[in-house]
Coordinates of N, CA, C and O in Angstrom, one line a residue:
X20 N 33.6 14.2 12.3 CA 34.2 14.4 11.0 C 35.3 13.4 10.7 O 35.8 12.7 11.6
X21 N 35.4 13.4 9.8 CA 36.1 11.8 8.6 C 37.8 12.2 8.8 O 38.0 13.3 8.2
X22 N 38.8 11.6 9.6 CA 40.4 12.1 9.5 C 41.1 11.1 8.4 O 42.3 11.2 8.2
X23 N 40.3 10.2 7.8 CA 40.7 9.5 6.7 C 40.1 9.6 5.4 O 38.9 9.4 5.3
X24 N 41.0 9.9 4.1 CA 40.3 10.6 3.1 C 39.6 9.5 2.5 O 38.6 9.8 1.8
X25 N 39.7 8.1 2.6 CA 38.6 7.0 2.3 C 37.8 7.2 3.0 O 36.8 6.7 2.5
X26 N 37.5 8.0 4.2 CA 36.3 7.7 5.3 C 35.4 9.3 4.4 O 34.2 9.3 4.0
X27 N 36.5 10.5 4.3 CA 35.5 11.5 3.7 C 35.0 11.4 2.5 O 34.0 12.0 2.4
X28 N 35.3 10.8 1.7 CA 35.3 10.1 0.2 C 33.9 9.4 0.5 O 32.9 9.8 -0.2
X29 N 33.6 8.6 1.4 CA 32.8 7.9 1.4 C 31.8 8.4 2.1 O 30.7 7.9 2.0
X30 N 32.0 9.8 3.0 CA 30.9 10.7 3.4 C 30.4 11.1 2.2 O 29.2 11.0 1.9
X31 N 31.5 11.8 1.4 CA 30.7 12.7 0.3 C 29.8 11.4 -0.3 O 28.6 11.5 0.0
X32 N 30.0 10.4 -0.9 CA 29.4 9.6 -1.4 C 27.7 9.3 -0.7 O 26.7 9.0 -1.3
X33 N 27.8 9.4 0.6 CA 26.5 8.7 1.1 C 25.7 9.8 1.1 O 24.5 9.6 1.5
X34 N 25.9 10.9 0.8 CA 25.5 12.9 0.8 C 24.3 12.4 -0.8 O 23.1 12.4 -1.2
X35 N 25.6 12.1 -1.4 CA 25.1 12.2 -2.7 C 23.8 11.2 -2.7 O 22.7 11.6 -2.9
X36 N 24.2 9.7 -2.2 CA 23.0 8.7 -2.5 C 21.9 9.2 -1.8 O 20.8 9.2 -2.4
X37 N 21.9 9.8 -0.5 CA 21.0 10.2 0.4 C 20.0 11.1 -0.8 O 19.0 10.7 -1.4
X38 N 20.7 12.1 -0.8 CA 20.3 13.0 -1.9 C 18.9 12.6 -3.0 O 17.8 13.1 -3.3
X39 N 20.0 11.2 -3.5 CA 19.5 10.7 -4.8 C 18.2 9.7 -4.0 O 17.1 9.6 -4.6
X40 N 18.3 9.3 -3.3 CA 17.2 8.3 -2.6 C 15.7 9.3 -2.2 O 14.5 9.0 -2.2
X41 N 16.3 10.2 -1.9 CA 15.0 10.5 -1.1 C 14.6 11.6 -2.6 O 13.6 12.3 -2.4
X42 N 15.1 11.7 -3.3 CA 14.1 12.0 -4.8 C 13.4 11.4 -5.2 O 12.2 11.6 -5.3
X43 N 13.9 10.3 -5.5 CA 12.8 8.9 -5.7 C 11.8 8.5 -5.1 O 10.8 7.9 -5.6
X44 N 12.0 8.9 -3.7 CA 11.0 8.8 -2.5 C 9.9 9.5 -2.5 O 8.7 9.3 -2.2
X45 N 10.9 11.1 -3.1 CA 9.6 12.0 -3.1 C 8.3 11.6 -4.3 O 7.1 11.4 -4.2
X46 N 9.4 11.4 -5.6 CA 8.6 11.0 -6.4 C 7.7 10.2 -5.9 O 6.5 10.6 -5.9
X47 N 7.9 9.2 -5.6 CA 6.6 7.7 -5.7 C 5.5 8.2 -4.4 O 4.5 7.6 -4.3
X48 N 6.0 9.4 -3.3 CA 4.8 9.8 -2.7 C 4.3 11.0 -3.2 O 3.5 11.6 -2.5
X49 N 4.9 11.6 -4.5 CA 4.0 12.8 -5.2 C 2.8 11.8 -5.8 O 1.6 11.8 -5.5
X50 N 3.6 10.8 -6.9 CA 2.4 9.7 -6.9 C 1.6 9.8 -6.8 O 0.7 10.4 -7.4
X51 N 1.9 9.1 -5.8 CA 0.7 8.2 -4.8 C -0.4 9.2 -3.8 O -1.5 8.9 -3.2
X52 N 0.1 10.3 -4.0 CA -0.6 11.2 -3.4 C -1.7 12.0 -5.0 O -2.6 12.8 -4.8
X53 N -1.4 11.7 -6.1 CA -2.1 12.3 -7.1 C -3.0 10.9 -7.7 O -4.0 11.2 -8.4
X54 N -2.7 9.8 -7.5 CA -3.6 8.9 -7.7 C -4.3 8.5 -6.6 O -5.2 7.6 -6.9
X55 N -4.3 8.9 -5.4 CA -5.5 8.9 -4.4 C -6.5 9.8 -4.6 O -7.7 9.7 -4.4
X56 N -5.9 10.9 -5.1 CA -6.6 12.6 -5.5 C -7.8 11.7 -6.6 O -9.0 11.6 -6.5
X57 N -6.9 11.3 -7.5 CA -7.6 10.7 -8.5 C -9.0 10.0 -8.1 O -10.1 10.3 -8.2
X58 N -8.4 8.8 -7.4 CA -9.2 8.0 -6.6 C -10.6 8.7 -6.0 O -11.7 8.3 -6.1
X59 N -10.3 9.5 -5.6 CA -11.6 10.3 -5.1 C -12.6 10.9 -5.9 O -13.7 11.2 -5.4
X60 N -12.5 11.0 -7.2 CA -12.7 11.8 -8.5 C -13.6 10.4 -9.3 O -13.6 9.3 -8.8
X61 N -14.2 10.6 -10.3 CA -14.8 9.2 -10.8 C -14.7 9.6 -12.2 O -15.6 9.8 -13.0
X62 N -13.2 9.9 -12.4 CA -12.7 10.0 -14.1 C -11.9 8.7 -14.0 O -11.1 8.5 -13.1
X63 N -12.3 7.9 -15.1 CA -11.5 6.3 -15.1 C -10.5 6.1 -16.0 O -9.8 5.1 -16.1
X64 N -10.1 7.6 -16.9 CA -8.8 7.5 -17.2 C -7.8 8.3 -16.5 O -6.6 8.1 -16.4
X65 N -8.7 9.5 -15.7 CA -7.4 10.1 -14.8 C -6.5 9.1 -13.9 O -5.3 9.1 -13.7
X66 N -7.9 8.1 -13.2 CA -7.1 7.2 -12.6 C -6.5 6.0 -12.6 O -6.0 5.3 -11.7
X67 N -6.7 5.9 -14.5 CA -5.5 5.0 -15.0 C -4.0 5.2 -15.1 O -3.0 4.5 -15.0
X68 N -4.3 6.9 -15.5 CA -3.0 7.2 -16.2 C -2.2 7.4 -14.3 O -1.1 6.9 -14.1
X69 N -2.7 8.0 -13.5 CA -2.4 7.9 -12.2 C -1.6 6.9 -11.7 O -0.4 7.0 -11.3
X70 N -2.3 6.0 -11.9 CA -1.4 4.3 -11.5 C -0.8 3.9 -12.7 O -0.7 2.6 -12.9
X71 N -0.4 4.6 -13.5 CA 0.5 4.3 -14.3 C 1.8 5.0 -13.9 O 3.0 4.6 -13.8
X72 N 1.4 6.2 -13.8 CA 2.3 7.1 -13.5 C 3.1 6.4 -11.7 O 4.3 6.2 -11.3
X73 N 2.3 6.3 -11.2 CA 2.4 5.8 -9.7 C 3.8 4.2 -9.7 O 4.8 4.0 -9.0
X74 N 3.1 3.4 -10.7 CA 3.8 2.1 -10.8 C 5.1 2.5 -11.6 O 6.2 2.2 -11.1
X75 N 5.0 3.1 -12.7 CA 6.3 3.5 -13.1 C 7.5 4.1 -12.3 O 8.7 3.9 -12.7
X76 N 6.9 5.1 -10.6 CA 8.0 5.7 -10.1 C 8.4 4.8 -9.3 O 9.6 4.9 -8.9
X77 N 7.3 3.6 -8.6 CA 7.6 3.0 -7.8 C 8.6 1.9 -7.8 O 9.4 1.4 -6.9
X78 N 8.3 1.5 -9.8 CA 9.3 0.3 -10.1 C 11.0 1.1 -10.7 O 11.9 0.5 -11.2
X79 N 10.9 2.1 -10.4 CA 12.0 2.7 -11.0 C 12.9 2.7 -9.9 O 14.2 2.6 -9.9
X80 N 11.7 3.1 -8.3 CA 12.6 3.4 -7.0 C 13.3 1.8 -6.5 O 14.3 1.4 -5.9
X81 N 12.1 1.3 -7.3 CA 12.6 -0.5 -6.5 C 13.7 -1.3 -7.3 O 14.3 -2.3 -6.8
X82 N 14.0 -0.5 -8.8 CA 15.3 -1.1 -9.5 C 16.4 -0.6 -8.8 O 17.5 -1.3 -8.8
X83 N 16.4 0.5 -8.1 CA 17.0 1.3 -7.5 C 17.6 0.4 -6.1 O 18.7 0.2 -5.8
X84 N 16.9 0.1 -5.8 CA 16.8 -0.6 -4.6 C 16.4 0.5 -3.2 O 16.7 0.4 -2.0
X85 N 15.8 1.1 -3.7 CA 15.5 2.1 -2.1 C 13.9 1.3 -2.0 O 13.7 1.0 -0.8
X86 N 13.1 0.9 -2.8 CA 11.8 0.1 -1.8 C 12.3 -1.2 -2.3 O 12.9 -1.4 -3.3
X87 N 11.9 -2.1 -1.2 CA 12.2 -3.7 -1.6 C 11.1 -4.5 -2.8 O 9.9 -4.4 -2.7
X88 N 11.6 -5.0 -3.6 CA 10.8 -5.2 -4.9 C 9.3 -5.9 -4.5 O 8.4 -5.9 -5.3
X89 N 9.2 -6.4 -3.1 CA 7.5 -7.0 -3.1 C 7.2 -5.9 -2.2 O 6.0 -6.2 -1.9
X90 N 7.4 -4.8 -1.6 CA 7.0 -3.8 -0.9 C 6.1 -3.3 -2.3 O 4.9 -3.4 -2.5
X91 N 7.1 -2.8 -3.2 CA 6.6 -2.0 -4.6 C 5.5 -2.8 -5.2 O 4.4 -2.4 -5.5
X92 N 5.9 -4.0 -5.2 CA 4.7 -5.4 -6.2 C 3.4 -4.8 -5.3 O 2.5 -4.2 -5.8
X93 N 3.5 -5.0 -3.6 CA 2.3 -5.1 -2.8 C 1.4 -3.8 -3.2 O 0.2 -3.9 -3.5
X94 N 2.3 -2.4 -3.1 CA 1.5 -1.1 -3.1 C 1.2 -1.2 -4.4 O 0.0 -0.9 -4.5
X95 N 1.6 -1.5 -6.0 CA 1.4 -1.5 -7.2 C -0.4 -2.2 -7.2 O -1.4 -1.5 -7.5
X96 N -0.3 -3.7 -6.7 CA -1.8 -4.7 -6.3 C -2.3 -3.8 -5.7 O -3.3 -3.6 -6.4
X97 N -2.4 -3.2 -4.6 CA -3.5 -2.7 -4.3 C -4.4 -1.4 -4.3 O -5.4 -0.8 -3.9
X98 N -3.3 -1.2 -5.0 CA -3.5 0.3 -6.1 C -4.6 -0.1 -7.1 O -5.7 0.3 -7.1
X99 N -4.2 -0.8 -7.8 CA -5.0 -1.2 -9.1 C -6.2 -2.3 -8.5 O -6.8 -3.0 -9.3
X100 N -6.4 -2.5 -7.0 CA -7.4 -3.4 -7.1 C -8.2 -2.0 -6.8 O -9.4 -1.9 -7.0
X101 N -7.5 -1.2 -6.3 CA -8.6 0.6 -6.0 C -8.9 1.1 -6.7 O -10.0 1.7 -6.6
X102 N -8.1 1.1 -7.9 CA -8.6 1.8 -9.6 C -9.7 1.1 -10.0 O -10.7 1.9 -10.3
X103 N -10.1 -0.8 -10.2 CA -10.4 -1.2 -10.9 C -12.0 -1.5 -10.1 O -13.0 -2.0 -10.7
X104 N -11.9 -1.1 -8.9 CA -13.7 -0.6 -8.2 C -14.4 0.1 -9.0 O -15.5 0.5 -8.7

């Protein structure tokens, strides 16, 4: 435990980011888990709106900076080269 109130200050702080990171996380693997669903299915707008929904949380996590911006570019490309089969 923190005996300096900048050290606890900056505990609470990394509680909160933790927090806030791994929402974002969840999101872009609720995603990605509903446009695979999709994927399996041969409806060609479920699995547009899918990878739309999918790219949207991914580039929202990567403004964020919790995925690195060509990690997001990479899974975004090969998502849509899976839709576009």
């Amino acid at each position: 435990m923190a005996n300096i109130k900048s050290a606890e200050k900056q505990a609470r702080q990394a509680l909160v980011r933790r927090d806030r990171n791994q929402q974002a996380k969840k999101a872009v693997r609720t995603a990605e888990k509903k446009l695979r669903t999709a994927l399996a299915g041969t409806d060609k707008a479920q699995k547009e709106t899918a990878l739309r929904e999918f790219s949207s949380a991914i580039d929202k996590a990567a403004q964020k900076g919790i995925y690195k911006t060509q990690t997001a570019s990479r899974k975004i490309s090969r998502m849509s080269i899976q839709v576009s089969k």
